[in-house]
mmCIF file of C-alpha atoms in Angstrom:
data_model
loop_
_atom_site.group_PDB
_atom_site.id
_atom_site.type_symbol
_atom_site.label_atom_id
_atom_site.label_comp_id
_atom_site.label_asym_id
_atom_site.label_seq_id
_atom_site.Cartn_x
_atom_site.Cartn_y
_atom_site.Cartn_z
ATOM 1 C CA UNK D 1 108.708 -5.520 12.988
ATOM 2 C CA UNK D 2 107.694 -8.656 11.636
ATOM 3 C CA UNK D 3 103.740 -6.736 11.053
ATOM 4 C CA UNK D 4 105.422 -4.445 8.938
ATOM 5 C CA UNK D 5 107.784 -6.808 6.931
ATOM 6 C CA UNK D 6 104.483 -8.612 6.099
ATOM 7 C CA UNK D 7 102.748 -5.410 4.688
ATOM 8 C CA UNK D 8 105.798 -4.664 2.946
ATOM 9 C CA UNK D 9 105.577 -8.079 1.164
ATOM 10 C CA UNK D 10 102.284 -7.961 0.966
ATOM 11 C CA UNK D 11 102.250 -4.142 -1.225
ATOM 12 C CA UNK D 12 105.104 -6.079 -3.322
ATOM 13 C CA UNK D 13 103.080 -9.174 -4.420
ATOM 14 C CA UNK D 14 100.148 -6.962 -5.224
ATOM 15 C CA UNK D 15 102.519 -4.831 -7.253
ATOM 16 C CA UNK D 16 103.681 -7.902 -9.093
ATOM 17 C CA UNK D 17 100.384 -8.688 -9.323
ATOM 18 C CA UNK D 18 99.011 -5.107 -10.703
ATOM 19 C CA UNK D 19 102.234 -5.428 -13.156
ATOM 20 C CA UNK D 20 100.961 -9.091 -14.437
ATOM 21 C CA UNK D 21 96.948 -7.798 -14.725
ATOM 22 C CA UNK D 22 98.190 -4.617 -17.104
ATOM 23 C CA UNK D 23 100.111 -6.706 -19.236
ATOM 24 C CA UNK D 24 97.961 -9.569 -19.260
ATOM 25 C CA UNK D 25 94.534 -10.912 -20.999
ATOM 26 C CA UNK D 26 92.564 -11.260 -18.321
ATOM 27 C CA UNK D 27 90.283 -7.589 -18.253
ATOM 28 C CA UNK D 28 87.852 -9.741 -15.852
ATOM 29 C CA UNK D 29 90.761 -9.727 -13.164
ATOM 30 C CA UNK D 30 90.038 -5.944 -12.104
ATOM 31 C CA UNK D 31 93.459 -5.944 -9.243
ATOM 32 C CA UNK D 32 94.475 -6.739 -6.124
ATOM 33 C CA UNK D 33 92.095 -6.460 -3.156
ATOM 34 C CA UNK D 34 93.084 -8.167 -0.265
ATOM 35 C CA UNK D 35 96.155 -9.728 1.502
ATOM 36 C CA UNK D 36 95.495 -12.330 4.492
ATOM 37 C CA UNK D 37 97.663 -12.353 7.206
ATOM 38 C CA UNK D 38 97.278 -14.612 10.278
ATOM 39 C CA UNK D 39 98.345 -13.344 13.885
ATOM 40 C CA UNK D 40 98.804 -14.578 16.878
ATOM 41 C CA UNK D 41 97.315 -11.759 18.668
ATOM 42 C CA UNK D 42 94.065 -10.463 16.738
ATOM 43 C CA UNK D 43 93.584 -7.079 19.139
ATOM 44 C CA UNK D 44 97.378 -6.401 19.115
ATOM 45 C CA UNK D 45 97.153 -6.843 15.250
ATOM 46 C CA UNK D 46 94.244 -4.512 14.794
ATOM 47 C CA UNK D 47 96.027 -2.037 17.262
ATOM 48 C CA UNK D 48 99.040 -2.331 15.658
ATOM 49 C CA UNK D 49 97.549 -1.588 11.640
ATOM 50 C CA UNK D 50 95.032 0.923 12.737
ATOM 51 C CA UNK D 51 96.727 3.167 16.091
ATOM 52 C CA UNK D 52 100.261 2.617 14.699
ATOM 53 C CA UNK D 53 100.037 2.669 10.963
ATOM 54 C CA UNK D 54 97.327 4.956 10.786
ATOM 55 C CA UNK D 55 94.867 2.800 8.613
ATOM 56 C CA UNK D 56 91.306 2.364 8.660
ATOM 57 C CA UNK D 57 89.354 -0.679 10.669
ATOM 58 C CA UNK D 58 86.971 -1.183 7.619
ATOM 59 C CA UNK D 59 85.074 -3.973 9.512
ATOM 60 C CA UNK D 60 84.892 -6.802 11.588
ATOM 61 C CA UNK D 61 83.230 -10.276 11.014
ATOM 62 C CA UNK D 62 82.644 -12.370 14.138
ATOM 63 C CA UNK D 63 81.498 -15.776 14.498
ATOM 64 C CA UNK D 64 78.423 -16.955 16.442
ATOM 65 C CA UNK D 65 80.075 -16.544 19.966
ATOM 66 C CA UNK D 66 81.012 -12.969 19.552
ATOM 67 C CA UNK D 67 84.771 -14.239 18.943
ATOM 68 C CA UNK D 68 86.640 -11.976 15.490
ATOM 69 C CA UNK D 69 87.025 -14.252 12.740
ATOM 70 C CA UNK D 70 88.392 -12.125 10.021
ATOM 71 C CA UNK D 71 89.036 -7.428 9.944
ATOM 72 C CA UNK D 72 89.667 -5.880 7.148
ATOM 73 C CA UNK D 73 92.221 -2.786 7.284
ATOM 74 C CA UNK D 74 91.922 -0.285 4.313
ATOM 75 C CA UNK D 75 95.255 0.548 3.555
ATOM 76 C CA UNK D 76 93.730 2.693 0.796
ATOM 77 C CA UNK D 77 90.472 3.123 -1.069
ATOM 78 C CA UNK D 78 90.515 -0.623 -2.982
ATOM 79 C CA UNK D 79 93.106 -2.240 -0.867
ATOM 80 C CA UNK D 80 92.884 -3.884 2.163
ATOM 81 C CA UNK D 81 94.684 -6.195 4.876
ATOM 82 C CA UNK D 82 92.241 -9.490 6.132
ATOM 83 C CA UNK D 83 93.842 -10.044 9.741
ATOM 84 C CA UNK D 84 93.018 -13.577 10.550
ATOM 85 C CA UNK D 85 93.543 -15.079 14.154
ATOM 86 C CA UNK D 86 96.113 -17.887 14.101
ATOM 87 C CA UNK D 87 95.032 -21.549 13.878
ATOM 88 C CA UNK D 88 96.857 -24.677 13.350
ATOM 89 C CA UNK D 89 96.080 -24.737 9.237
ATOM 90 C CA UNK D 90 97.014 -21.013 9.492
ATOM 91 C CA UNK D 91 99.714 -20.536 11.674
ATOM 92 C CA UNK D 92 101.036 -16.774 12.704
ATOM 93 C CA UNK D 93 103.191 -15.044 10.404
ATOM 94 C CA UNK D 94 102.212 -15.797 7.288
ATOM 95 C CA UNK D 95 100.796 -14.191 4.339
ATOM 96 C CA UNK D 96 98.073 -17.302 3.743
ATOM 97 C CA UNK D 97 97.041 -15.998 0.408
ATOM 98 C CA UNK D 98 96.161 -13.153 -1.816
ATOM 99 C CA UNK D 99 92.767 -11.443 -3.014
ATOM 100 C CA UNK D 100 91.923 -10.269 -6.557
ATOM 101 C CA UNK D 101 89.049 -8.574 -7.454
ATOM 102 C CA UNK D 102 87.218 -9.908 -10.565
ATOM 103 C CA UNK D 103 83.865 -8.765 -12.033
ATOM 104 C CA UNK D 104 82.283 -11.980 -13.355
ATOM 105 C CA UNK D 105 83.686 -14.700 -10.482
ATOM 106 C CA UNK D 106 81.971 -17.315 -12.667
ATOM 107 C CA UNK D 107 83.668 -16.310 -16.246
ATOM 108 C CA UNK D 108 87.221 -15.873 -14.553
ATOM 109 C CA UNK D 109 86.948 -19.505 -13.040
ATOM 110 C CA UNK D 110 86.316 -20.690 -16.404
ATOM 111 C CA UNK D 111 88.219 -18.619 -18.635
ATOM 112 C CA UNK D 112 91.516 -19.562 -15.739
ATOM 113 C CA UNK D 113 89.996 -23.041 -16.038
ATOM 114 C CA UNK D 114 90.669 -23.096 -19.595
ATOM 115 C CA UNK D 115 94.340 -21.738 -19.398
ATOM 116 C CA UNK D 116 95.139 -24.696 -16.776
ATOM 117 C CA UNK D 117 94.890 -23.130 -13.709
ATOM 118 C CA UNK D 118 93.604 -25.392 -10.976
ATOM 119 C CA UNK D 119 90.540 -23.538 -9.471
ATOM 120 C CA UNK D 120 88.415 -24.636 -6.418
ATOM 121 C CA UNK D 121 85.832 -27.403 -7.090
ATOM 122 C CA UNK D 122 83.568 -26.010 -4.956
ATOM 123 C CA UNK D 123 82.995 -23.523 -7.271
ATOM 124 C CA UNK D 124 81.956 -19.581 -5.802
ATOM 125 C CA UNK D 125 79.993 -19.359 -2.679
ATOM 126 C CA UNK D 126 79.640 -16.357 -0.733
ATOM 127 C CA UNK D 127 81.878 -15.514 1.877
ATOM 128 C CA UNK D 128 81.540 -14.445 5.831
ATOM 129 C CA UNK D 129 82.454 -11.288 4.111
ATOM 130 C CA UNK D 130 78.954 -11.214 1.790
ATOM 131 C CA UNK D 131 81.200 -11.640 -1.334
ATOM 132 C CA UNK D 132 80.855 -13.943 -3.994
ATOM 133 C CA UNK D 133 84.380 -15.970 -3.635
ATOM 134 C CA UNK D 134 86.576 -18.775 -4.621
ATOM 135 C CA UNK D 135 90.378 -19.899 -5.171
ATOM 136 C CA UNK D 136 92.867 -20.233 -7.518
ATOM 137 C CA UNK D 137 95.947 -22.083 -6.973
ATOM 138 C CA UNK D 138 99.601 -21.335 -8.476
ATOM 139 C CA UNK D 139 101.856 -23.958 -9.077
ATOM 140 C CA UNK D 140 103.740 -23.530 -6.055
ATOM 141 C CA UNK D 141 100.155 -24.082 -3.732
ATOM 142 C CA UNK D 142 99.877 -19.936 -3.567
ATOM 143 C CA UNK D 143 95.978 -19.482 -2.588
ATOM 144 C CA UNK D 144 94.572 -16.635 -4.935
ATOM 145 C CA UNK D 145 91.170 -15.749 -3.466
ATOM 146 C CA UNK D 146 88.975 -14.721 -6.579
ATOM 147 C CA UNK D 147 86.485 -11.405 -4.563
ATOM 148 C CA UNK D 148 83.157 -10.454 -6.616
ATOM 149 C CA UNK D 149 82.321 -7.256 -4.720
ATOM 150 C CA UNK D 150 78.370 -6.286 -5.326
ATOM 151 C CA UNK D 151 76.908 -3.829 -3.952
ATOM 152 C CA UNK D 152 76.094 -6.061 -0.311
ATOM 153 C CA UNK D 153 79.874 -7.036 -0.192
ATOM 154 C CA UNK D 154 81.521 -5.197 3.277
ATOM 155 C CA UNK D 155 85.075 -4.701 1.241
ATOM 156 C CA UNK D 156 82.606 -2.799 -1.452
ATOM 157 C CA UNK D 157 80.878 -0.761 1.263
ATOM 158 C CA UNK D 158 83.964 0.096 2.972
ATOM 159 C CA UNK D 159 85.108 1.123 -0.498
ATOM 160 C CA UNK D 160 82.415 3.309 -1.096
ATOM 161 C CA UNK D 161 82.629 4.920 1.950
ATOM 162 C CA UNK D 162 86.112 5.722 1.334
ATOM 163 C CA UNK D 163 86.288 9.837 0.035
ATOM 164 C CA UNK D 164 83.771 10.146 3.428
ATOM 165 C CA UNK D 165 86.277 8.687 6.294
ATOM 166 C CA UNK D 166 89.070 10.482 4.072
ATOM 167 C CA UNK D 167 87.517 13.732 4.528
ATOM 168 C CA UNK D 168 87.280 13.146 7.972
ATOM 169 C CA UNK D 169 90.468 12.698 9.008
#
């Protein structure tokens, strides 16, 4: 129950979110891409989004023991769920932050930079993921993950790949 409340919340901030891009000046901000979710159990998670809500495992990203570190779900073509195992800076339960997808990472950070928006020092780097990434923070601490998808980004191939697994179910 408590999977599904965070989806729920998670389809309603990217709403609000979809809602602020239209209306707003920011055309480099293309929508939302992500929402990251920590669990406590990672295979129960994946079970539990894939088996019981019917959406696609888009990939996994493991670290160098073999052990998951992040899956994406595709909820639909361009939107996806990062399932993140629980830690003690990420604890179970909570929606940890949000993803956008931009087309110029670099000209977003400065053009948010400009309108006041605290942004990540550390500028973009490219994630386990192979996109180009960084955050953005609200007022309120809210983590915005900035995503530049090219072409070797996993999100983008999973997105490509979309019409194909569609036709397949």
């Amino acid at each position: 129950m408590r999977g599904l409340a965070l989806f729920l919340g998670g389809l309603l901030v990217g709403l609000a979110v979809q809602t602020g891009i239209a209306q707003g000046d920011n055309d480099d901000i293309v929508g939302m891409n992500h929402v990251g979710i920590s669990v406590e159990d990672f295979d129960a998670a994946v079970k539990f989004y894939t088996e019981g809500m019917g959406f696609r495992e888009a990939f996994v990203v493991n670290d160098a023991s073999g052990q998951p570190t992040q899956a994406y779900i595709q909820v639909s073509r361009d939107t996806f769920l990062e399932i993140r195992p629980a830690r003690p800076d990420r604890p179970a339960g909570v929606i940890n932050h949000i993803g956008l997808g931009v087309d110029n990472i670099r000209a977003t950070l400065a053009r948010l930079e400009r309108n006041g928006v605290r942004v990540d020092a550390q500028g973009p780097r490219q994630g386990i993921n192979n996109a180009i990434i960084s955050n953005a923070f609200s007022p309120g601490g809210i983590r915005m993950e900035l995503t530049e998808l090219g072409p070797e980004s996993l999100a983008r191939q999973a997105m490509d790949s979309w019409d194909g697994w569609k036709q397949e179910q």
